[in-house]
PDB file of C-alpha atoms in Angstrom:
ATOM      1  CA  MET A 140      19.180  -9.023  -8.173  1.00  0.00           C
ATOM      2  CA  ASN A 141      18.345  -5.743  -6.442  1.00  0.00           C
ATOM      3  CA  LYS A 142      18.277  -2.851  -9.305  1.00  0.00           C
ATOM      4  CA  GLN A 143      18.268  -0.140  -7.093  1.00  0.00           C
ATOM      5  CA  PRO A 144      21.864   1.340  -5.702  1.00  0.00           C
ATOM      6  CA  PRO A 145      21.748   0.584  -1.947  1.00  0.00           C
ATOM      7  CA  ASN A 146      22.677   4.123  -1.240  1.00  0.00           C
ATOM      8  CA  TYR A 147      19.809   5.669  -2.698  1.00  0.00           C
ATOM      9  CA  LYS A 148      17.559   6.220   0.124  1.00  0.00           C
ATOM     10  CA  SER A 149      14.303   8.408  -0.307  1.00  0.00           C
ATOM     11  CA  LEU A 150      10.712   8.076  -0.844  1.00  0.00           C
ATOM     12  CA  LEU A 151      10.431  10.143  -3.518  1.00  0.00           C
ATOM     13  CA  TRP A 152      11.512   9.760  -7.190  1.00  0.00           C
ATOM     14  CA  LYS A 153      11.143  11.880  -9.997  1.00  0.00           C
ATOM     15  CA  ILE A 154      10.266  10.632 -13.542  1.00  0.00           C
ATOM     16  CA  SER A 155      11.411  12.307 -16.646  1.00  0.00           C
ATOM     17  CA  GLY A 156      12.289  11.820 -20.294  1.00  0.00           C
ATOM     18  CA  LYS A 157      11.121  10.117 -23.205  1.00  0.00           C
ATOM     19  CA  ASN A 158       9.570  13.327 -24.481  1.00  0.00           C
ATOM     20  CA  LEU A 159       7.449  14.049 -21.235  1.00  0.00           C
ATOM     21  CA  LYS A 160       6.238  17.772 -21.349  1.00  0.00           C
ATOM     22  CA  LYS A 161       6.392  17.633 -17.642  1.00  0.00           C
ATOM     23  CA  ALA A 162       8.135  15.961 -15.165  1.00  0.00           C
ATOM     24  CA  SER A 163       5.774  13.249 -12.562  1.00  0.00           C
ATOM     25  CA  TYR A 164       6.886  12.169  -9.150  1.00  0.00           C
ATOM     26  CA  VAL A 165       6.266   9.002  -7.236  1.00  0.00           C
ATOM     27  CA  PHE A 166       6.007   8.901  -3.405  1.00  0.00           C
ATOM     28  CA  GLY A 167       6.080   5.731  -1.328  1.00  0.00           C
ATOM     29  CA  THR A 168       3.759   5.860   1.585  1.00  0.00           C
ATOM     30  CA  MET A 169       3.076   4.062   4.773  1.00  0.00           C
ATOM     31  CA  HIS A 170      -0.929   3.728   4.552  1.00  0.00           C
ATOM     32  CA  LEU A 171      -1.507   3.658   8.274  1.00  0.00           C
ATOM     33  CA  ILE A 172       0.727   5.654  10.705  1.00  0.00           C
ATOM     34  CA  CYS A 173       0.775   7.169  14.034  1.00  0.00           C
ATOM     35  CA  ALA A 174      -0.128  10.834  14.065  1.00  0.00           C
ATOM     36  CA  GLU A 175       2.978  11.486  16.032  1.00  0.00           C
ATOM     37  CA  ASP A 176       5.243   9.977  13.508  1.00  0.00           C
ATOM     38  CA  PHE A 177       3.326  11.599  10.685  1.00  0.00           C
ATOM     39  CA  LEU A 178       5.207  14.026   8.566  1.00  0.00           C
ATOM     40  CA  ILE A 179       4.984  15.303   4.708  1.00  0.00           C
ATOM     41  CA  LYS A 180       8.570  16.694   4.206  1.00  0.00           C
ATOM     42  CA  ASP A 181       9.122  20.027   2.306  1.00  0.00           C
ATOM     43  CA  LYS A 182      10.751  17.922  -0.920  1.00  0.00           C
ATOM     44  CA  VAL A 183       7.443  16.313  -1.151  1.00  0.00           C
ATOM     45  CA  GLN A 184       5.369  19.178  -0.668  1.00  0.00           C
ATOM     46  CA  LYS A 185       7.365  20.884  -3.155  1.00  0.00           C
ATOM     47  CA  ALA A 186       6.931  17.978  -5.751  1.00  0.00           C
ATOM     48  CA  PHE A 187       3.231  17.864  -5.163  1.00  0.00           C
ATOM     49  CA  LYS A 188       2.755  21.515  -5.963  1.00  0.00           C
ATOM     50  CA  LYS A 189       4.727  21.215  -9.202  1.00  0.00           C
ATOM     51  CA  CYS A 190       2.048  18.444 -10.429  1.00  0.00           C
ATOM     52  CA  ASP A 191      -1.334  18.405 -11.972  1.00  0.00           C
ATOM     53  CA  ALA A 192      -3.092  15.510 -10.878  1.00  0.00           C
ATOM     54  CA  LEU A 193      -3.272  12.824  -7.888  1.00  0.00           C
ATOM     55  CA  PHE A 194      -3.205   9.615  -8.482  1.00  0.00           C
ATOM     56  CA  MET A 195      -3.260   6.714  -5.981  1.00  0.00           C
ATOM     57  CA  GLU A 196      -3.511   2.731  -5.770  1.00  0.00           C
ATOM     58  CA  VAL A 197      -7.437   3.773  -5.682  1.00  0.00           C
ATOM     59  CA  ASP A 198      -8.749   7.221  -6.017  1.00  0.00           C
ATOM     60  CA  LEU A 199     -10.230   7.477  -2.350  1.00  0.00           C
ATOM     61  CA  ALA A 200     -11.667  10.741  -3.309  1.00  0.00           C
ATOM     62  CA  ASN A 201     -14.033   9.060  -5.142  1.00  0.00           C
ATOM     63  CA  MET A 202     -16.799   8.205  -2.789  1.00  0.00           C
ATOM     64  CA  ASP A 203     -18.406   5.422  -4.596  1.00  0.00           C
ATOM     65  CA  GLU A 204     -14.730   3.857  -4.324  1.00  0.00           C
ATOM     66  CA  MET A 205     -14.656   4.794  -0.867  1.00  0.00           C
ATOM     67  CA  GLU A 206     -18.282   3.154  -0.320  1.00  0.00           C
ATOM     68  CA  ILE A 207     -16.874  -0.161  -1.723  1.00  0.00           C
ATOM     69  CA  MET A 208     -13.442  -0.264   0.329  1.00  0.00           C
ATOM     70  CA  SER A 209     -15.459   0.632   3.851  1.00  0.00           C
ATOM     71  CA  GLY A 210     -16.970  -2.913   3.195  1.00  0.00           C
ATOM     72  CA  GLN A 211     -20.785  -1.480   2.630  1.00  0.00           C
ATOM     73  CA  GLU A 212     -20.959  -3.227  -0.410  1.00  0.00           C
ATOM     74  CA  GLN A 213     -22.271  -6.575  -0.087  1.00  0.00           C
ATOM     75  CA  HIS A 214     -19.620  -9.244   0.204  1.00  0.00           C
ATOM     76  CA  SER A 215     -20.197 -12.836  -0.985  1.00  0.00           C
ATOM     77  CA  ASN A 216     -17.375 -14.832   0.239  1.00  0.00           C
ATOM     78  CA  SER A 217     -17.080 -16.019   3.895  1.00  0.00           C
ATOM     79  CA  ILE A 218     -14.183 -16.069   5.972  1.00  0.00           C
ATOM     80  CA  SER A 219     -15.153 -19.073   7.445  1.00  0.00           C
ATOM     81  CA  ALA A 220     -15.908 -20.759   4.517  1.00  0.00           C
ATOM     82  CA  GLY A 221     -13.274 -23.809   4.179  1.00  0.00           C
ATOM     83  CA  LEU A 222     -12.340 -24.258   7.568  1.00  0.00           C
ATOM     84  CA  SER A 223     -12.995 -27.227  10.018  1.00  0.00           C
ATOM     85  CA  GLU A 224     -15.389 -26.765  12.619  1.00  0.00           C
ATOM     86  CA  SER A 225     -12.241 -26.655  15.114  1.00  0.00           C
ATOM     87  CA  GLU A 226     -10.536 -24.123  13.076  1.00  0.00           C
ATOM     88  CA  GLN A 227     -13.683 -21.902  13.092  1.00  0.00           C
ATOM     89  CA  GLN A 228     -14.103 -21.981  17.012  1.00  0.00           C
ATOM     90  CA  GLU A 229     -10.212 -21.285  17.020  1.00  0.00           C
ATOM     91  CA  LEU A 230     -10.521 -18.223  14.612  1.00  0.00           C
ATOM     92  CA  ASP A 231     -13.878 -17.357  16.673  1.00  0.00           C
ATOM     93  CA  GLU A 232     -11.992 -17.019  19.922  1.00  0.00           C
ATOM     94  CA  ILE A 233      -9.083 -15.105  18.371  1.00  0.00           C
ATOM     95  CA  LEU A 234     -11.646 -12.603  17.095  1.00  0.00           C
ATOM     96  CA  GLN A 235     -13.357 -12.216  20.250  1.00  0.00           C
ATOM     97  CA  THR A 236     -10.490 -12.110  22.372  1.00  0.00           C
ATOM     98  CA  ASN A 237      -8.377 -10.056  20.411  1.00  0.00           C
ATOM     99  CA  TYR A 238     -10.839  -7.900  18.056  1.00  0.00           C
ATOM    100  CA  GLY A 239     -13.852  -7.787  20.175  1.00  0.00           C
ATOM    101  CA  PHE A 240     -16.242  -9.452  17.620  1.00  0.00           C
ATOM    102  CA  SER A 241     -17.334 -13.053  16.438  1.00  0.00           C
ATOM    103  CA  LEU A 242     -16.247 -14.901  13.576  1.00  0.00           C
ATOM    104  CA  LYS A 243     -20.380 -14.664  12.364  1.00  0.00           C
ATOM    105  CA  GLU A 244     -20.059 -11.123  12.159  1.00  0.00           C
ATOM    106  CA  ALA A 245     -16.539 -11.062  10.379  1.00  0.00           C
ATOM    107  CA  ASP A 246     -18.266 -13.158   7.777  1.00  0.00           C
ATOM    108  CA  MET A 247     -20.170 -10.329   6.687  1.00  0.00           C
ATOM    109  CA  GLN A 248     -16.878  -8.081   5.918  1.00  0.00           C
ATOM    110  CA  PRO A 249     -14.439  -8.526   3.358  1.00  0.00           C
ATOM    111  CA  PRO A 250     -10.832 -10.147   4.137  1.00  0.00           C
ATOM    112  CA  ILE A 251      -9.561  -6.667   3.809  1.00  0.00           C
ATOM    113  CA  THR A 252     -11.257  -5.356   6.531  1.00  0.00           C
ATOM    114  CA  LEU A 253     -10.119  -7.898   8.876  1.00  0.00           C
ATOM    115  CA  LEU A 254      -6.614  -7.684   7.986  1.00  0.00           C
ATOM    116  CA  ASN A 255      -6.790  -3.662   8.200  1.00  0.00           C
ATOM    117  CA  GLN A 256      -8.023  -4.176  11.962  1.00  0.00           C
ATOM    118  CA  MET A 257      -5.143  -6.386  12.352  1.00  0.00           C
ATOM    119  CA  ILE A 258      -2.815  -3.853  11.124  1.00  0.00           C
ATOM    120  CA  VAL A 259      -4.275  -1.175  13.479  1.00  0.00           C
ATOM    121  CA  ARG A 260      -4.097  -3.433  16.740  1.00  0.00           C
ATOM    122  CA  SER A 261      -0.160  -3.962  15.556  1.00  0.00           C
ATOM    123  CA  ILE A 262       0.472   0.152  15.559  1.00  0.00           C
ATOM    124  CA  GLY A 263      -1.024   0.673  18.645  1.00  0.00           C
ATOM    125  CA  CYS A 264      -1.693   4.360  18.900  1.00  0.00           C
ATOM    126  CA  ASP A 265      -5.075   6.267  19.332  1.00  0.00           C
ATOM    127  CA  GLU A 266      -4.475   8.577  16.591  1.00  0.00           C
ATOM    128  CA  MET A 267      -3.714   7.723  13.356  1.00  0.00           C
ATOM    129  CA  LYS A 268      -2.605   9.136   9.680  1.00  0.00           C
ATOM    130  CA  VAL A 269      -3.068   8.006   6.404  1.00  0.00           C
ATOM    131  CA  PHE A 270      -1.070   9.558   3.789  1.00  0.00           C
ATOM    132  CA  GLU A 271      -3.549   9.293   1.034  1.00  0.00           C
ATOM    133  CA  MET A 272      -6.024  11.200   2.937  1.00  0.00           C
ATOM    134  CA  GLU A 273      -3.644  14.082   3.518  1.00  0.00           C
ATOM    135  CA  PHE A 274      -2.990  14.451  -0.328  1.00  0.00           C
ATOM    136  CA  ILE A 275      -6.303  14.182  -1.221  1.00  0.00           C
ATOM    137  CA  GLN A 276      -6.934  17.166   1.368  1.00  0.00           C
ATOM    138  CA  MET A 277      -3.746  19.370  -0.400  1.00  0.00           C
ATOM    139  CA  ALA A 278      -5.404  18.257  -4.028  1.00  0.00           C
ATOM    140  CA  SER A 279      -8.797  19.489  -3.251  1.00  0.00           C
ATOM    141  CA  GLU A 280      -6.999  22.993  -1.945  1.00  0.00           C
ATOM    142  CA  ALA A 281      -5.298  23.193  -4.941  1.00  0.00           C
ATOM    143  CA  ASN A 282      -8.397  21.855  -7.342  1.00  0.00           C
ATOM    144  CA  MET A 283      -6.146  19.189  -8.538  1.00  0.00           C
ATOM    145  CA  GLN A 284      -7.515  15.859 -10.424  1.00  0.00           C
ATOM    146  CA  THR A 285      -7.572  12.735  -8.579  1.00  0.00           C
ATOM    147  CA  GLY A 286      -7.621   9.212  -9.497  1.00  0.00           C
ATOM    148  CA  GLY A 287      -6.828   5.647  -9.381  1.00  0.00           C
ATOM    149  CA  LEU A 288      -4.035   3.119 -10.623  1.00  0.00           C
ATOM    150  CA  GLU A 289      -6.906   0.378  -9.735  1.00  0.00           C
ATOM    151  CA  THR A 290     -10.453   0.160  -8.805  1.00  0.00           C
ATOM    152  CA  ALA A 291     -11.261  -0.699  -5.180  1.00  0.00           C
ATOM    153  CA  LEU A 292     -13.240  -3.681  -6.561  1.00  0.00           C
ATOM    154  CA  GLU A 293      -9.928  -4.792  -8.105  1.00  0.00           C
ATOM    155  CA  GLN A 294      -8.075  -4.406  -4.774  1.00  0.00           C
ATOM    156  CA  LEU A 295     -10.906  -6.007  -3.084  1.00  0.00           C
ATOM    157  CA  GLY A 296     -10.592  -9.152  -5.255  1.00  0.00           C
ATOM    158  CA  ILE A 297      -6.727  -9.409  -4.721  1.00  0.00           C
ATOM    159  CA  ALA A 298      -7.023  -9.224  -1.181  1.00  0.00           C
ATOM    160  CA  ASP A 299     -10.008 -12.384  -1.841  1.00  0.00           C
ATOM    161  CA  GLU A 300      -7.622 -14.226  -4.069  1.00  0.00           C
ATOM    162  CA  ILE A 301      -4.529 -14.241  -1.248  1.00  0.00           C
ATOM    163  CA  TYR A 302      -6.080 -14.235   2.254  1.00  0.00           C
ATOM    164  CA  ASP A 303      -8.382 -17.205   2.023  1.00  0.00           C
ATOM    165  CA  SER A 304      -9.656 -18.495   5.295  1.00  0.00           C
ATOM    166  CA  LYS A 305      -6.824 -20.793   6.235  1.00  0.00           C
ATOM    167  CA  GLU A 306      -4.239 -17.696   5.191  1.00  0.00           C
ATOM    168  CA  LEU A 307      -6.389 -15.388   7.378  1.00  0.00           C
ATOM    169  CA  LEU A 308      -6.436 -17.829  10.374  1.00  0.00           C
ATOM    170  CA  ARG A 309      -2.721 -18.165  10.022  1.00  0.00           C
ATOM    171  CA  GLN A 310      -1.996 -14.427  10.125  1.00  0.00           C
ATOM    172  CA  LEU A 311      -3.913 -14.252  12.918  1.00  0.00           C
ATOM    173  CA  ARG A 312      -1.993 -16.916  14.968  1.00  0.00           C
ATOM    174  CA  ILE A 313       0.949 -14.893  14.289  1.00  0.00           C
ATOM    175  CA  GLY A 314      -0.734 -11.544  14.921  1.00  0.00           C
ATOM    176  CA  GLU A 315       1.118 -10.681  17.830  1.00  0.00           C
ATOM    177  CA  SER A 316       4.208 -10.456  15.403  1.00  0.00           C
ATOM    178  CA  TYR A 317       3.119  -7.844  13.554  1.00  0.00           C
ATOM    179  CA  SER A 318       3.695  -5.073  16.061  1.00  0.00           C
ATOM    180  CA  GLU A 319       7.732  -5.916  15.941  1.00  0.00           C
ATOM    181  CA  VAL A 320       7.426  -5.741  12.167  1.00  0.00           C
ATOM    182  CA  PHE A 321       5.443  -2.811  12.361  1.00  0.00           C
ATOM    183  CA  GLN A 322       8.090  -0.999  14.083  1.00  0.00           C
ATOM    184  CA  ASN A 323      11.038  -1.993  12.302  1.00  0.00           C
ATOM    185  CA  MET A 324       9.163  -0.972   8.952  1.00  0.00           C
ATOM    186  CA  LEU A 325       8.633   2.437  10.477  1.00  0.00           C
ATOM    187  CA  GLN A 326      12.479   3.021  11.635  1.00  0.00           C
ATOM    188  CA  ALA A 327      13.199   1.962   7.744  1.00  0.00           C
ATOM    189  CA  TYR A 328      10.500   4.217   6.455  1.00  0.00           C
ATOM    190  CA  LYS A 329      11.564   7.544   8.328  1.00  0.00           C
ATOM    191  CA  ALA A 330      15.114   6.450   6.818  1.00  0.00           C
ATOM    192  CA  GLU A 331      13.463   6.292   3.582  1.00  0.00           C
ATOM    193  CA  ASP A 332      15.715   3.184   3.395  1.00  0.00           C
ATOM    194  CA  LEU A 333      13.767   1.093   0.695  1.00  0.00           C
ATOM    195  CA  ASN A 334      16.056  -1.661   0.680  1.00  0.00           C
ATOM    196  CA  THR A 335      15.180  -2.662   4.458  1.00  0.00           C
ATOM    197  CA  LEU A 336      11.582  -2.019   3.646  1.00  0.00           C
ATOM    198  CA  ASN A 337      11.492  -4.425   0.721  1.00  0.00           C
ATOM    199  CA  LEU A 338      12.796  -6.884   3.169  1.00  0.00           C
ATOM    200  CA  LEU A 339      10.415  -6.559   5.527  1.00  0.00           C
ATOM    201  CA  VAL A 340       7.469  -6.484   3.517  1.00  0.00           C
ATOM    202  CA  ASN A 341       8.909  -9.581   1.873  1.00  0.00           C
ATOM    203  CA  ASP A 342       9.182 -11.526   5.350  1.00  0.00           C
ATOM    204  CA  ARG A 343       7.851 -14.942   4.325  1.00  0.00           C
ATOM    205  CA  ARG A 344       5.875 -15.208   7.859  1.00  0.00           C
ATOM    206  CA  PHE A 345       3.525 -12.291   6.538  1.00  0.00           C
ATOM    207  CA  MET A 346       4.080 -12.578   2.589  1.00  0.00           C
ATOM    208  CA  SER A 347       4.279 -15.989   0.666  1.00  0.00           C
ATOM    209  CA  GLU A 348       5.630 -16.188  -3.023  1.00  0.00           C
ATOM    210  CA  ASP A 349       2.220 -16.325  -4.222  1.00  0.00           C
ATOM    211  CA  GLY A 350       1.086 -13.422  -2.114  1.00  0.00           C
ATOM    212  CA  GLU A 351       4.530 -11.271  -3.587  1.00  0.00           C
ATOM    213  CA  GLU A 352       3.260 -11.932  -7.104  1.00  0.00           C
ATOM    214  CA  ILE A 353      -0.246 -11.010  -6.789  1.00  0.00           C
ATOM    215  CA  MET A 354       0.006  -8.319  -4.246  1.00  0.00           C
ATOM    216  CA  LEU A 355       3.549  -6.803  -5.756  1.00  0.00           C
ATOM    217  CA  ILE A 356       4.840  -7.966  -8.909  1.00  0.00           C
ATOM    218  CA  ARG A 357       1.580  -8.443 -10.723  1.00  0.00           C
ATOM    219  CA  ARG A 358       0.112  -5.006  -9.776  1.00  0.00           C
ATOM    220  CA  ASN A 359       3.351  -3.110 -10.532  1.00  0.00           C
ATOM    221  CA  LYS A 360       3.595  -4.089 -13.795  1.00  0.00           C
ATOM    222  CA  ASN A 361      -0.226  -3.252 -14.240  1.00  0.00           C
ATOM    223  CA  TRP A 362       0.329  -0.058 -12.775  1.00  0.00           C
ATOM    224  CA  ALA A 363       3.686   0.933 -14.704  1.00  0.00           C
ATOM    225  CA  SER A 364       2.112   0.148 -18.045  1.00  0.00           C
ATOM    226  CA  LEU A 365      -0.647   2.925 -17.054  1.00  0.00           C
ATOM    227  CA  MET A 366       1.357   5.122 -15.920  1.00  0.00           C
ATOM    228  CA  PRO A 367       2.850   6.406 -19.119  1.00  0.00           C
ATOM    229  CA  GLN A 368      -0.200   7.367 -20.817  1.00  0.00           C
ATOM    230  CA  LEU A 369      -1.111   9.459 -17.576  1.00  0.00           C
ATOM    231  CA  MET A 370       2.139  11.203 -17.653  1.00  0.00           C
ATOM    232  CA  GLN A 371       1.793  12.208 -21.139  1.00  0.00           C
ATOM    233  CA  GLU A 372       0.126  15.421 -20.958  1.00  0.00           C
ATOM    234  CA  LYS A 373       0.025  16.009 -17.161  1.00  0.00           C
ATOM    235  CA  ALA A 374       2.661  16.232 -14.383  1.00  0.00           C
ATOM    236  CA  ILE A 375       1.097  13.203 -12.356  1.00  0.00           C
ATOM    237  CA  PHE A 376       2.086  12.892  -8.390  1.00  0.00           C
ATOM    238  CA  PHE A 377       1.514   9.183  -7.976  1.00  0.00           C
ATOM    239  CA  ALA A 378       1.054   8.044  -3.952  1.00  0.00           C
ATOM    240  CA  VAL A 379       1.159   4.226  -3.685  1.00  0.00           C
ATOM    241  CA  GLY A 380       2.565   2.368  -0.837  1.00  0.00           C
ATOM    242  CA  ALA A 381       6.313   2.173  -0.529  1.00  0.00           C
ATOM    243  CA  GLY A 382       6.612  -1.590  -0.757  1.00  0.00           C
ATOM    244  CA  HIS A 383       5.803  -1.078  -4.542  1.00  0.00           C
ATOM    245  CA  LEU A 384       8.833   1.044  -5.334  1.00  0.00           C
ATOM    246  CA  GLY A 385      12.084  -1.146  -5.061  1.00  0.00           C
ATOM    247  CA  GLN A 386      13.157  -4.418  -6.007  1.00  0.00           C
ATOM    248  CA  GLU A 387      13.571  -5.481  -9.989  1.00  0.00           C
ATOM    249  CA  TYR A 388       9.872  -5.547 -10.099  1.00  0.00           C
ATOM    250  CA  GLY A 389       9.209  -2.313  -8.667  1.00  0.00           C
ATOM    251  CA  ILE A 390       7.899   0.616 -10.045  1.00  0.00           C
ATOM    252  CA  LEU A 391      11.277   2.512 -10.128  1.00  0.00           C
ATOM    253  CA  HIS A 392      13.033  -0.158 -12.058  1.00  0.00           C
ATOM    254  CA  LEU A 393      10.113  -0.840 -14.535  1.00  0.00           C
ATOM    255  CA  LEU A 394       9.962   2.736 -15.522  1.00  0.00           C
ATOM    256  CA  ARG A 395      13.524   2.764 -16.108  1.00  0.00           C
ATOM    257  CA  GLU A 396      12.984  -0.305 -18.346  1.00  0.00           C
ATOM    258  CA  GLN A 397      10.728   1.497 -20.259  1.00  0.00           C
ATOM    259  CA  GLY A 398      13.468   4.405 -21.197  1.00  0.00           C
ATOM    260  CA  TYR A 399      12.441   7.275 -18.224  1.00  0.00           C
ATOM    261  CA  ASN A 400      14.766   8.871 -16.337  1.00  0.00           C
ATOM    262  CA  VAL A 401      13.608   7.746 -12.436  1.00  0.00           C
ATOM    263  CA  ASN A 402      15.977   9.778  -9.891  1.00  0.00           C
ATOM    264  CA  PRO A 403      16.008   9.845  -5.987  1.00  0.00           C
ATOM    265  CA  VAL A 404      14.813  13.645  -4.831  1.00  0.00           C
ATOM    266  CA  TYR A 405      16.866  14.183  -1.338  1.00  0.00           C
ATOM    267  CA  ARG A 406      15.873  18.253  -1.083  1.00  0.00           C
TER     268      ARG A 406
END
């Protein structure tokens, strides 16, 4: 059962009550978006200015974390491991045809790097924006603290757990479908329609039940258990992927279960 009322269309939510000294906010992002579609609405900027710290999934303002996320740290798992010779040949052909590099080169990178390239290709625009990087710039100008709800190594480990070699090959086989789904997600995002976003994020072509458990449910529970202690003394602006907000296992419902008031912000 979806605990989010269907008419509550907002990407920005206010967290208050339960003896919090100041309200905090959680905002759902799209990690990558075309520059022409990028917008930080006035209501989001107003909420941001009321906060003392910015917390993202990973603290991308931390250079050590950024180095890990960029794949510069040595990666031990080979993408080709576990594939048959014919599957390796197929994967190599897909990579060279669509991405301009070989399987041998891909083996030197973590799976999340390849996944990000698939997403970038599906978006299909020359100039892209990253919400988190824009928020980091805003935080820097306001001399705000930044932090992460998990570490870069934890996030890479999650990708490793979900996207083994065969799952990566399966995703690459249906890579052309990403563009259509991304456009649908973009329209739902612009409409701040979390219910539709949830359906698209959980499309079983791209997100298995195991993937949903590892990528969404488990992480949401971890974050919802960490957020209260962060909010106790400071007003926090949380910026996480919009797919983590809704549903009965989403951050909004998990915080309500702990006794907080969690309400949409419309203006």
